[in-house]
Amino acid sequence: MSGDISILILRYAFKANHFPLKIIFYYYYVLIKLKLVLLLFENTIMRSIAVIAILFLFCAEVIGQRHQNVFDAQSLEQGVISPEQAKIIFKSAKTFPNGSEFSIAIIRRNKKPEFYGIRKENDTVNTVINKKSIFEIGSISKTFTATLLADLSVNGKLNLNDPLKDFVDLGENDSLGITLTHLANHTSGLPRLPSNLILWFADPKNPYKNYGEKDLKNYLAGKIELTTKPGEKSAYSNLGFGLLGYVLTTKENKTYEELLTKTIFKKYGMPNTTTDRNKVKADLVAGRDPSGEIVPNWDLNVMEGAGAILSNVVDLSKYVTAHFNPSDRVLSLTRKPTFRIKSDMEIALSWFVLDKGELGKWIWHNGGTGGYSSSLALSPENEYGVVVLTNVSAFHPNRGSIEDVCFGLMKSIGENDKIK
């Protein structure tokens, strides 16, 4: 009889979403088990061992359930995400150090964007309201640089296949045959970083800070060693996008910030997106290194086109929604595939185009700096998207799980839409 009651109580304990109620169920479960111990064991030592074991298991279960249910219960109360989606997020968040923060936007057709935030403190994942919090978005900035390029192309100010030598002095490298498209789809053959940016001697906490226009010009004037022939292979190059950003600002005689503000931020209503930290420092979330210690923000200097933008999920949800408009010729051009990387992946102008079978094609890019990681994916065809911004270091060994969150949420939305 006692065993049957204890099982029933334990079942209610597992089902209870309200933490205090869960504790009450566990309390009575332990009392019943202790009573059984007294009946089964006459030896005092055996009774003591059994009691200690039960109490240990009780404490471990309560602590574990508390960490998960503070998150899950509040998730469901907000009604923003499903239990399945909550598990996707929690599985990732629990692996990161205290102080880690996620800010998430879920965008669906004909609906207002939904925002969800979590922060890990004292080994517990809690929900927070952080939709206006600012994060470095790292290489997602490349999609903005590509949008500047597409805008100038649509407006007849340049051609995507214009040679790089028409915009910068390449010295003895004039015959390399690199075009603007090669820079925008990582097929230029340029290395990931310029050879005169030696990370060994750079500040590891802010590696691009002292690499300026003079350094870039010196690199271009010297002998450039390409890894492959332009247009032959796609190999990710921060140098390529830093150079592209430099080309566009030089051509238009404007700063990168001025170009972005005029062409993108004002057009799509993104007042809190910028390359100037001073404009958003009141809402800036501190970046963390892999151990959870606060680290300095990155200064990209002349390489800003590769990853200098800061933003929040409110602004980026507007950017995602703008991609649902088929009449936006500029954004449509950025998504047009320009090179096939493998059977299920192409690259457009910065965007990676992923073939997801029955779920259609997703447009995706991620970002990472010393103190932040991000991921953004959208389905222009089915009009849904996900933005994930975090202050998790790009150098954290589990950084890849942020993609798991982004893709997991995209998959759940896509499959749910298919059922409907």
Tab-separated table of C-alpha atoms in Angstrom:
chain	number	residue	atom	x	y	z
A	1	MET	CA	0.000	0.000	0.000
A	2	SER	CA	2.765	2.440	0.992
A	3	GLY	CA	4.648	1.567	-2.207
A	4	ASP	CA	1.611	2.299	-4.377
A	5	ILE	CA	1.061	5.669	-2.684
A	6	SER	CA	4.732	6.594	-2.989
A	7	ILE	CA	4.690	5.873	-6.737
A	8	LEU	CA	1.522	7.954	-7.143
A	9	ILE	CA	3.061	10.878	-5.247
A	10	LEU	CA	6.294	10.628	-7.236
A	11	ARG	CA	4.273	10.747	-10.473
A	12	TYR	CA	2.594	13.980	-9.339
A	13	ALA	CA	5.990	15.375	-8.364
A	14	PHE	CA	7.328	14.872	-11.874
A	15	LYS	CA	4.235	16.427	-13.461
A	16	ALA	CA	4.032	19.482	-11.225
A	17	ASN	CA	5.141	22.653	-13.027
A	18	HIS	CA	4.885	24.852	-9.936
A	19	PHE	CA	8.144	24.489	-7.998
A	20	PRO	CA	6.773	24.799	-4.399
A	21	LEU	CA	4.098	22.208	-5.208
A	22	LYS	CA	6.780	19.917	-6.577
A	23	ILE	CA	8.721	20.226	-3.301
A	24	ILE	CA	5.630	19.241	-1.286
A	25	PHE	CA	5.152	16.082	-3.379
A	26	TYR	CA	8.807	15.154	-3.021
A	27	TYR	CA	8.625	15.782	0.737
A	28	TYR	CA	5.798	13.287	1.214
A	29	TYR	CA	7.496	10.828	-1.119
A	30	VAL	CA	10.622	10.887	1.071
A	31	LEU	CA	8.588	10.458	4.273
A	32	ILE	CA	6.956	7.318	2.892
A	33	LYS	CA	10.304	5.926	1.782
A	34	LEU	CA	11.788	6.575	5.216
A	35	LYS	CA	8.896	4.705	6.812
A	36	LEU	CA	9.567	1.745	4.499
A	37	VAL	CA	13.245	1.798	5.503
A	38	LEU	CA	12.311	1.504	9.182
A	39	LEU	CA	10.111	-1.492	8.403
A	40	LEU	CA	12.617	-3.263	6.152
A	41	PHE	CA	15.854	-2.723	8.089
A	42	GLU	CA	16.291	-3.645	11.740
A	43	ASN	CA	20.041	-3.015	11.706
A	44	THR	CA	20.800	0.585	12.741
A	45	ILE	CA	23.756	0.925	10.359
A	46	MET	CA	21.746	-0.298	7.360
A	47	ARG	CA	18.914	2.087	8.274
A	48	SER	CA	21.379	4.983	8.406
A	49	ILE	CA	22.900	4.140	5.022
A	50	ALA	CA	19.451	3.835	3.406
A	51	VAL	CA	18.268	7.142	4.904
A	52	ILE	CA	21.396	8.981	3.698
A	53	ALA	CA	20.980	7.522	0.191
A	54	ILE	CA	17.328	8.606	0.010
A	55	LEU	CA	18.097	12.124	1.207
A	56	PHE	CA	20.983	12.444	-1.266
A	57	LEU	CA	18.793	11.382	-4.184
A	58	PHE	CA	16.039	13.727	-3.013
A	59	CYS	CA	18.369	16.745	-2.928
A	60	ALA	CA	19.896	15.923	-6.323
A	61	GLU	CA	16.471	15.524	-7.918
A	62	VAL	CA	15.088	18.748	-6.404
A	63	ILE	CA	18.109	20.787	-7.486
A	64	GLY	CA	18.032	19.359	-11.004
A	65	GLN	CA	14.285	19.861	-11.338
A	66	ARG	CA	14.541	23.392	-9.977
A	67	HIS	CA	17.124	24.403	-12.581
A	68	GLN	CA	15.013	23.088	-15.430
A	69	ASN	CA	11.570	24.115	-14.223
A	70	VAL	CA	12.351	27.733	-13.387
A	71	PHE	CA	12.992	27.947	-17.107
A	72	ASP	CA	10.296	25.647	-18.458
A	73	ALA	CA	7.428	26.906	-16.285
A	74	GLN	CA	8.066	30.538	-17.114
A	75	SER	CA	8.452	29.626	-20.779
A	76	LEU	CA	4.976	28.194	-20.881
A	77	GLU	CA	3.473	31.005	-18.803
A	78	GLN	CA	4.706	33.557	-21.328
A	79	GLY	CA	3.165	31.552	-24.158
A	80	VAL	CA	5.953	32.587	-26.524
A	81	ILE	CA	7.506	29.172	-27.027
A	82	SER	CA	6.321	25.587	-26.858
A	83	PRO	CA	7.648	22.968	-24.401
A	84	GLU	CA	9.645	21.452	-27.273
A	85	GLN	CA	11.228	24.818	-28.076
A	86	ALA	CA	11.974	25.422	-24.396
A	87	LYS	CA	13.936	22.163	-24.298
A	88	ILE	CA	15.937	23.173	-27.387
A	89	ILE	CA	16.966	26.442	-25.749
A	90	PHE	CA	17.623	24.977	-22.295
A	91	LYS	CA	19.798	22.178	-23.678
A	92	SER	CA	22.154	24.812	-25.079
A	93	ALA	CA	21.974	27.429	-22.331
A	94	LYS	CA	22.784	25.058	-19.473
A	95	THR	CA	26.218	24.296	-20.971
A	96	PHE	CA	27.431	27.904	-20.773
A	97	PRO	CA	28.929	29.773	-17.787
A	98	ASN	CA	27.034	31.977	-15.338
A	99	GLY	CA	26.355	35.400	-16.804
A	100	SER	CA	25.467	33.938	-20.189
A	101	GLU	CA	22.441	35.538	-21.811
A	102	PHE	CA	20.288	34.629	-24.821
A	103	SER	CA	17.970	37.053	-26.595
A	104	ILE	CA	15.689	35.384	-29.146
A	105	ALA	CA	13.201	36.597	-31.744
A	106	ILE	CA	10.711	34.331	-33.482
A	107	ILE	CA	9.197	35.857	-36.599
A	108	ARG	CA	6.178	34.359	-38.399
A	109	ARG	CA	4.091	35.516	-41.332
A	110	ASN	CA	1.247	37.901	-40.491
A	111	LYS	CA	2.139	37.906	-36.797
A	112	LYS	CA	3.971	40.299	-34.547
A	113	PRO	CA	7.478	39.073	-33.705
A	114	GLU	CA	7.727	37.226	-30.395
A	115	PHE	CA	10.683	37.789	-28.118
A	116	TYR	CA	12.176	35.548	-25.500
A	117	GLY	CA	15.162	36.002	-23.211
A	118	ILE	CA	17.063	33.897	-20.693
A	119	ARG	CA	20.031	34.436	-18.405
A	120	LYS	CA	22.046	31.896	-16.447
A	121	GLU	CA	22.881	32.935	-12.880
A	122	ASN	CA	23.905	30.753	-9.926
A	123	ASP	CA	23.746	27.720	-12.209
A	124	THR	CA	20.060	28.409	-12.866
A	125	VAL	CA	18.529	29.415	-16.196
A	126	ASN	CA	15.902	32.131	-15.715
A	127	THR	CA	13.716	34.006	-18.142
A	128	VAL	CA	14.412	37.724	-18.592
A	129	ILE	CA	13.030	40.534	-20.711
A	130	ASN	CA	15.974	41.497	-22.904
A	131	LYS	CA	14.541	42.201	-26.347
A	132	LYS	CA	16.066	45.691	-26.299
A	133	SER	CA	19.454	44.537	-25.019
A	134	ILE	CA	22.356	45.142	-27.395
A	135	PHE	CA	24.844	42.499	-28.518
A	136	GLU	CA	27.699	42.389	-31.005
A	137	ILE	CA	26.363	40.455	-34.009
A	138	GLY	CA	29.786	39.633	-35.471
A	139	SER	CA	29.727	38.255	-39.000
A	140	ILE	CA	25.994	38.745	-39.462
A	141	SER	CA	27.333	42.228	-40.265
A	142	LYS	CA	28.530	40.750	-43.568
A	143	THR	CA	24.922	40.497	-44.743
A	144	PHE	CA	24.610	44.251	-44.185
A	145	THR	CA	27.806	44.918	-46.137
A	146	ALA	CA	26.393	42.750	-48.932
A	147	THR	CA	23.163	44.782	-48.797
A	148	LEU	CA	25.173	47.966	-49.337
A	149	LEU	CA	26.784	46.321	-52.368
A	150	ALA	CA	23.410	45.191	-53.734
A	151	ASP	CA	21.940	48.659	-53.240
A	152	LEU	CA	24.713	50.296	-55.271
A	153	SER	CA	24.241	47.648	-57.980
A	154	VAL	CA	20.447	48.050	-58.169
A	155	ASN	CA	20.870	51.807	-58.380
A	156	GLY	CA	23.377	51.539	-61.224
A	157	LYS	CA	26.397	52.848	-59.325
A	158	LEU	CA	28.465	49.715	-59.913
A	159	ASN	CA	28.294	46.223	-61.338
A	160	LEU	CA	28.647	43.127	-59.185
A	161	ASN	CA	31.257	41.784	-61.589
A	162	ASP	CA	33.361	44.937	-61.580
A	163	PRO	CA	37.029	44.084	-60.928
A	164	LEU	CA	38.497	44.986	-57.568
A	165	LYS	CA	41.349	46.842	-59.288
A	166	ASP	CA	38.848	49.518	-60.419
A	167	PHE	CA	38.382	50.600	-56.793
A	168	VAL	CA	41.737	50.148	-55.024
A	169	ASP	CA	45.383	50.229	-55.952
A	170	LEU	CA	46.528	46.633	-56.201
A	171	GLY	CA	50.041	47.424	-57.366
A	172	GLU	CA	51.588	44.284	-58.840
A	173	ASN	CA	48.370	42.343	-58.120
A	174	ASP	CA	46.297	43.920	-60.920
A	175	SER	CA	46.086	40.668	-62.829
A	176	LEU	CA	44.526	38.615	-60.021
A	177	GLY	CA	41.051	38.885	-61.524
A	178	ILE	CA	39.131	39.385	-58.247
A	179	THR	CA	35.642	40.905	-58.640
A	180	LEU	CA	33.222	42.415	-56.129
A	181	THR	CA	31.117	39.259	-56.296
A	182	HIS	CA	34.177	37.190	-55.424
A	183	LEU	CA	34.585	39.275	-52.275
A	184	ALA	CA	30.886	38.923	-51.388
A	185	ASN	CA	30.679	35.138	-51.787
A	186	HIS	CA	34.095	34.188	-50.377
A	187	THR	CA	35.441	32.943	-53.722
A	188	SER	CA	38.179	35.573	-54.100
A	189	GLY	CA	40.953	33.218	-53.047
A	190	LEU	CA	42.061	35.736	-50.441
A	191	PRO	CA	43.138	34.238	-47.105
A	192	ARG	CA	40.956	34.482	-44.028
A	193	LEU	CA	43.073	37.357	-42.692
A	194	PRO	CA	45.722	39.608	-44.290
A	195	SER	CA	49.275	38.353	-43.878
A	196	ASN	CA	50.334	41.554	-42.105
A	197	LEU	CA	47.698	41.108	-39.396
A	198	ILE	CA	49.653	38.783	-37.156
A	199	LEU	CA	47.364	37.630	-34.357
A	200	TRP	CA	50.364	36.439	-32.350
A	201	PHE	CA	51.360	40.071	-31.827
A	202	ALA	CA	47.817	41.523	-31.683
A	203	ASP	CA	45.811	42.016	-28.511
A	204	PRO	CA	43.966	38.683	-28.194
A	205	LYS	CA	41.044	40.453	-26.518
A	206	ASN	CA	40.711	43.014	-29.341
A	207	PRO	CA	42.677	41.639	-32.313
A	208	TYR	CA	41.590	44.058	-35.082
A	209	LYS	CA	41.847	47.274	-33.084
A	210	ASN	CA	45.192	48.462	-34.418
A	211	TYR	CA	44.798	47.252	-38.000
A	212	GLY	CA	44.003	50.410	-39.953
A	213	GLU	CA	43.691	51.739	-43.503
A	214	LYS	CA	47.462	52.128	-43.880
A	215	ASP	CA	47.978	48.462	-42.990
A	216	LEU	CA	45.357	47.348	-45.510
A	217	LYS	CA	46.908	49.471	-48.268
A	218	ASN	CA	50.348	48.047	-47.487
A	219	TYR	CA	48.913	44.540	-47.758
A	220	LEU	CA	47.309	45.283	-51.125
A	221	ALA	CA	50.510	46.860	-52.447
A	222	GLY	CA	52.613	43.828	-51.569
A	223	LYS	CA	52.619	40.398	-53.135
A	224	ILE	CA	49.224	38.818	-52.485
A	225	GLU	CA	49.230	35.044	-52.247
A	226	LEU	CA	45.814	33.607	-53.148
A	227	THR	CA	44.739	30.257	-51.720
A	228	THR	CA	42.785	29.398	-54.906
A	229	LYS	CA	41.998	30.962	-58.268
A	230	PRO	CA	39.142	33.554	-57.971
A	231	GLY	CA	35.725	31.982	-58.561
A	232	GLU	CA	37.014	28.438	-58.139
A	233	LYS	CA	36.232	27.687	-54.504
A	234	SER	CA	34.390	29.317	-51.599
A	235	ALA	CA	36.699	29.748	-48.598
A	236	TYR	CA	35.552	32.023	-45.779
A	237	SER	CA	37.493	35.297	-45.694
A	238	ASN	CA	37.117	38.080	-43.159
A	239	LEU	CA	39.700	39.930	-45.214
A	240	GLY	CA	37.441	39.749	-48.273
A	241	PHE	CA	34.518	41.376	-46.491
A	242	GLY	CA	36.686	43.899	-44.678
A	243	LEU	CA	38.052	44.870	-48.086
A	244	LEU	CA	34.554	45.007	-49.598
A	245	GLY	CA	33.379	47.353	-46.864
A	246	TYR	CA	36.437	49.532	-47.457
A	247	VAL	CA	35.767	49.622	-51.223
A	248	LEU	CA	32.144	50.718	-50.753
A	249	THR	CA	32.914	53.449	-48.221
A	250	THR	CA	35.749	54.771	-50.384
A	251	LYS	CA	33.581	54.828	-53.498
A	252	GLU	CA	30.721	56.656	-51.756
A	253	ASN	CA	33.059	58.860	-49.701
A	254	LYS	CA	31.116	58.047	-46.543
A	255	THR	CA	31.870	56.175	-43.347
A	256	TYR	CA	30.568	52.636	-42.952
A	257	GLU	CA	28.168	53.898	-40.268
A	258	GLU	CA	26.848	56.633	-42.565
A	259	LEU	CA	26.265	54.186	-45.413
A	260	LEU	CA	24.484	51.697	-43.175
A	261	THR	CA	22.283	54.357	-41.593
A	262	LYS	CA	21.255	55.896	-44.910
A	263	THR	CA	20.767	52.666	-46.859
A	264	ILE	CA	19.491	50.165	-44.281
A	265	PHE	CA	18.871	51.334	-40.729
A	266	LYS	CA	16.527	54.209	-41.595
A	267	LYS	CA	14.820	52.318	-44.405
A	268	TYR	CA	13.851	49.363	-42.231
A	269	GLY	CA	13.330	51.224	-38.940
A	270	MET	CA	16.374	49.987	-37.008
A	271	PRO	CA	17.296	52.861	-34.647
A	272	ASN	CA	19.283	50.698	-32.223
A	273	THR	CA	21.568	49.093	-34.781
A	274	THR	CA	24.966	50.727	-35.175
A	275	THR	CA	28.735	50.346	-35.307
A	276	ASP	CA	29.132	53.035	-32.634
A	277	ARG	CA	29.069	51.489	-29.145
A	278	ASN	CA	28.657	54.888	-27.521
A	279	LYS	CA	25.170	55.175	-29.032
A	280	VAL	CA	23.935	52.005	-27.344
A	281	LYS	CA	26.197	51.533	-24.323
A	282	ALA	CA	23.306	51.909	-21.839
A	283	ASP	CA	21.736	48.689	-23.196
A	284	LEU	CA	24.910	46.818	-24.107
A	285	VAL	CA	25.229	43.342	-22.594
A	286	ALA	CA	28.779	42.573	-21.458
A	287	GLY	CA	30.552	39.984	-23.568
A	288	ARG	CA	32.024	36.897	-21.864
A	289	ASP	CA	35.028	34.722	-22.549
A	290	PRO	CA	34.702	30.901	-22.519
A	291	SER	CA	35.063	30.826	-18.724
A	292	GLY	CA	32.418	33.520	-18.208
A	293	GLU	CA	34.738	36.437	-17.462
A	294	ILE	CA	33.796	39.819	-18.960
A	295	VAL	CA	35.911	40.777	-21.985
A	296	PRO	CA	36.332	44.026	-23.969
A	297	ASN	CA	34.246	44.705	-27.053
A	298	TRP	CA	35.972	44.370	-30.397
A	299	ASP	CA	37.007	47.348	-32.520
A	300	LEU	CA	37.112	46.257	-36.163
A	301	ASN	CA	38.810	49.389	-37.513
A	302	VAL	CA	39.287	49.129	-41.318
A	303	MET	CA	37.873	45.579	-41.226
A	304	GLU	CA	34.473	46.820	-40.008
A	305	GLY	CA	32.652	45.447	-43.049
A	306	ALA	CA	33.416	41.961	-41.754
A	307	GLY	CA	31.736	42.253	-38.347
A	308	ALA	CA	31.401	45.626	-36.594
A	309	ILE	CA	27.637	45.944	-36.077
A	310	LEU	CA	25.784	45.891	-32.740
A	311	SER	CA	22.030	45.348	-32.584
A	312	ASN	CA	19.096	43.826	-30.713
A	313	VAL	CA	16.423	41.304	-31.620
A	314	VAL	CA	13.744	43.977	-32.072
A	315	ASP	CA	15.692	45.672	-34.865
A	316	LEU	CA	16.845	42.401	-36.414
A	317	SER	CA	13.274	41.101	-36.501
A	318	LYS	CA	12.483	44.083	-38.753
A	319	TYR	CA	15.431	43.165	-40.938
A	320	VAL	CA	14.139	39.589	-41.198
A	321	THR	CA	10.589	40.756	-41.989
A	322	ALA	CA	11.909	43.028	-44.748
A	323	HIS	CA	13.288	39.918	-46.458
A	324	PHE	CA	9.737	38.591	-46.802
A	325	ASN	CA	8.900	41.400	-49.238
A	326	PRO	CA	9.456	40.020	-52.776
A	327	SER	CA	9.359	43.521	-54.261
A	328	ASP	CA	12.462	44.584	-52.328
A	329	ARG	CA	14.953	44.259	-55.177
A	330	VAL	CA	17.984	44.998	-53.028
A	331	LEU	CA	17.362	42.315	-50.404
A	332	SER	CA	16.249	39.846	-53.067
A	333	LEU	CA	19.569	40.340	-54.842
A	334	THR	CA	21.522	39.552	-51.656
A	335	ARG	CA	19.746	36.179	-51.447
A	336	LYS	CA	20.337	35.139	-55.066
A	337	PRO	CA	22.754	32.175	-55.126
A	338	THR	CA	26.101	32.888	-56.769
A	339	PHE	CA	28.106	29.753	-56.027
A	340	ARG	CA	27.358	26.149	-55.030
A	341	ILE	CA	29.409	24.944	-52.075
A	342	LYS	CA	27.906	21.450	-51.817
A	343	SER	CA	24.716	19.635	-52.757
A	344	ASP	CA	22.584	21.212	-50.029
A	345	MET	CA	24.372	24.554	-49.630
A	346	GLU	CA	24.911	27.548	-51.885
A	347	ILE	CA	26.193	31.009	-51.132
A	348	ALA	CA	24.542	34.218	-52.292
A	349	LEU	CA	25.932	37.672	-51.493
A	350	SER	CA	27.161	36.746	-48.000
A	351	TRP	CA	24.083	34.645	-47.149
A	352	PHE	CA	24.360	30.873	-47.003
A	353	VAL	CA	21.418	29.216	-48.789
A	354	LEU	CA	20.548	25.898	-47.145
A	355	ASP	CA	18.351	23.289	-48.801
A	356	LYS	CA	16.154	21.828	-46.060
A	357	GLY	CA	14.151	19.425	-48.188
A	358	GLU	CA	10.435	19.566	-47.434
A	359	LEU	CA	10.974	22.696	-45.334
A	360	GLY	CA	12.294	24.553	-48.385
A	361	LYS	CA	15.321	26.816	-48.455
A	362	TRP	CA	16.667	28.714	-45.463
A	363	ILE	CA	18.841	31.804	-45.696
A	364	TRP	CA	21.374	31.818	-42.867
A	365	HIS	CA	24.383	33.523	-41.372
A	366	ASN	CA	26.000	33.436	-37.967
A	367	GLY	CA	28.463	35.631	-36.126
A	368	GLY	CA	31.077	35.437	-33.425
A	369	THR	CA	33.497	37.712	-31.597
A	370	GLY	CA	35.557	37.361	-28.438
A	371	GLY	CA	32.514	37.855	-26.217
A	372	TYR	CA	29.478	37.155	-28.386
A	373	SER	CA	27.885	34.582	-30.702
A	374	SER	CA	24.808	34.929	-32.874
A	375	SER	CA	22.758	33.107	-35.479
A	376	LEU	CA	20.041	34.305	-37.854
A	377	ALA	CA	17.993	32.197	-40.248
A	378	LEU	CA	14.885	32.884	-42.311
A	379	SER	CA	12.622	31.287	-44.870
A	380	PRO	CA	11.595	33.976	-47.396
A	381	GLU	CA	9.266	31.521	-49.137
A	382	ASN	CA	7.322	30.515	-46.018
A	383	GLU	CA	7.893	33.785	-44.165
A	384	TYR	CA	9.336	32.782	-40.840
A	385	GLY	CA	12.664	33.366	-39.166
A	386	VAL	CA	14.680	33.139	-35.966
A	387	VAL	CA	17.277	35.460	-34.446
A	388	VAL	CA	19.517	34.293	-31.596
A	389	LEU	CA	21.871	36.789	-29.945
A	390	THR	CA	24.112	35.773	-27.036
A	391	ASN	CA	27.077	36.976	-25.006
A	392	VAL	CA	28.715	33.569	-25.378
A	393	SER	CA	32.252	33.714	-26.747
A	394	ALA	CA	32.873	32.469	-30.269
A	395	PHE	CA	35.773	30.554	-28.706
A	396	HIS	CA	33.602	28.567	-26.294
A	397	PRO	CA	33.880	24.844	-27.141
A	398	ASN	CA	30.080	24.478	-27.190
A	399	ARG	CA	29.508	27.583	-29.312
A	400	GLY	CA	28.040	25.396	-32.073
A	401	SER	CA	24.990	24.658	-29.929
A	402	ILE	CA	23.780	28.219	-30.645
A	403	GLU	CA	23.256	27.079	-34.239
A	404	ASP	CA	21.384	24.105	-32.784
A	405	VAL	CA	19.020	26.560	-31.079
A	406	CYS	CA	18.506	28.615	-34.228
A	407	PHE	CA	18.016	25.613	-36.504
A	408	GLY	CA	15.977	23.726	-33.915
A	409	LEU	CA	13.538	26.615	-33.571
A	410	MET	CA	13.389	27.063	-37.354
A	411	LYS	CA	12.613	23.362	-37.797
A	412	SER	CA	9.871	23.402	-35.144
A	413	ILE	CA	8.229	26.452	-36.740
A	414	GLY	CA	8.489	25.007	-40.240
A	415	GLU	CA	7.053	21.638	-39.236
A	416	ASN	CA	4.266	23.271	-37.242
A	417	ASP	CA	3.342	25.476	-40.203
A	418	LYS	CA	3.247	22.408	-42.447
A	419	ILE	CA	0.784	20.656	-40.110
A	420	LYS	CA	-1.474	23.706	-40.148
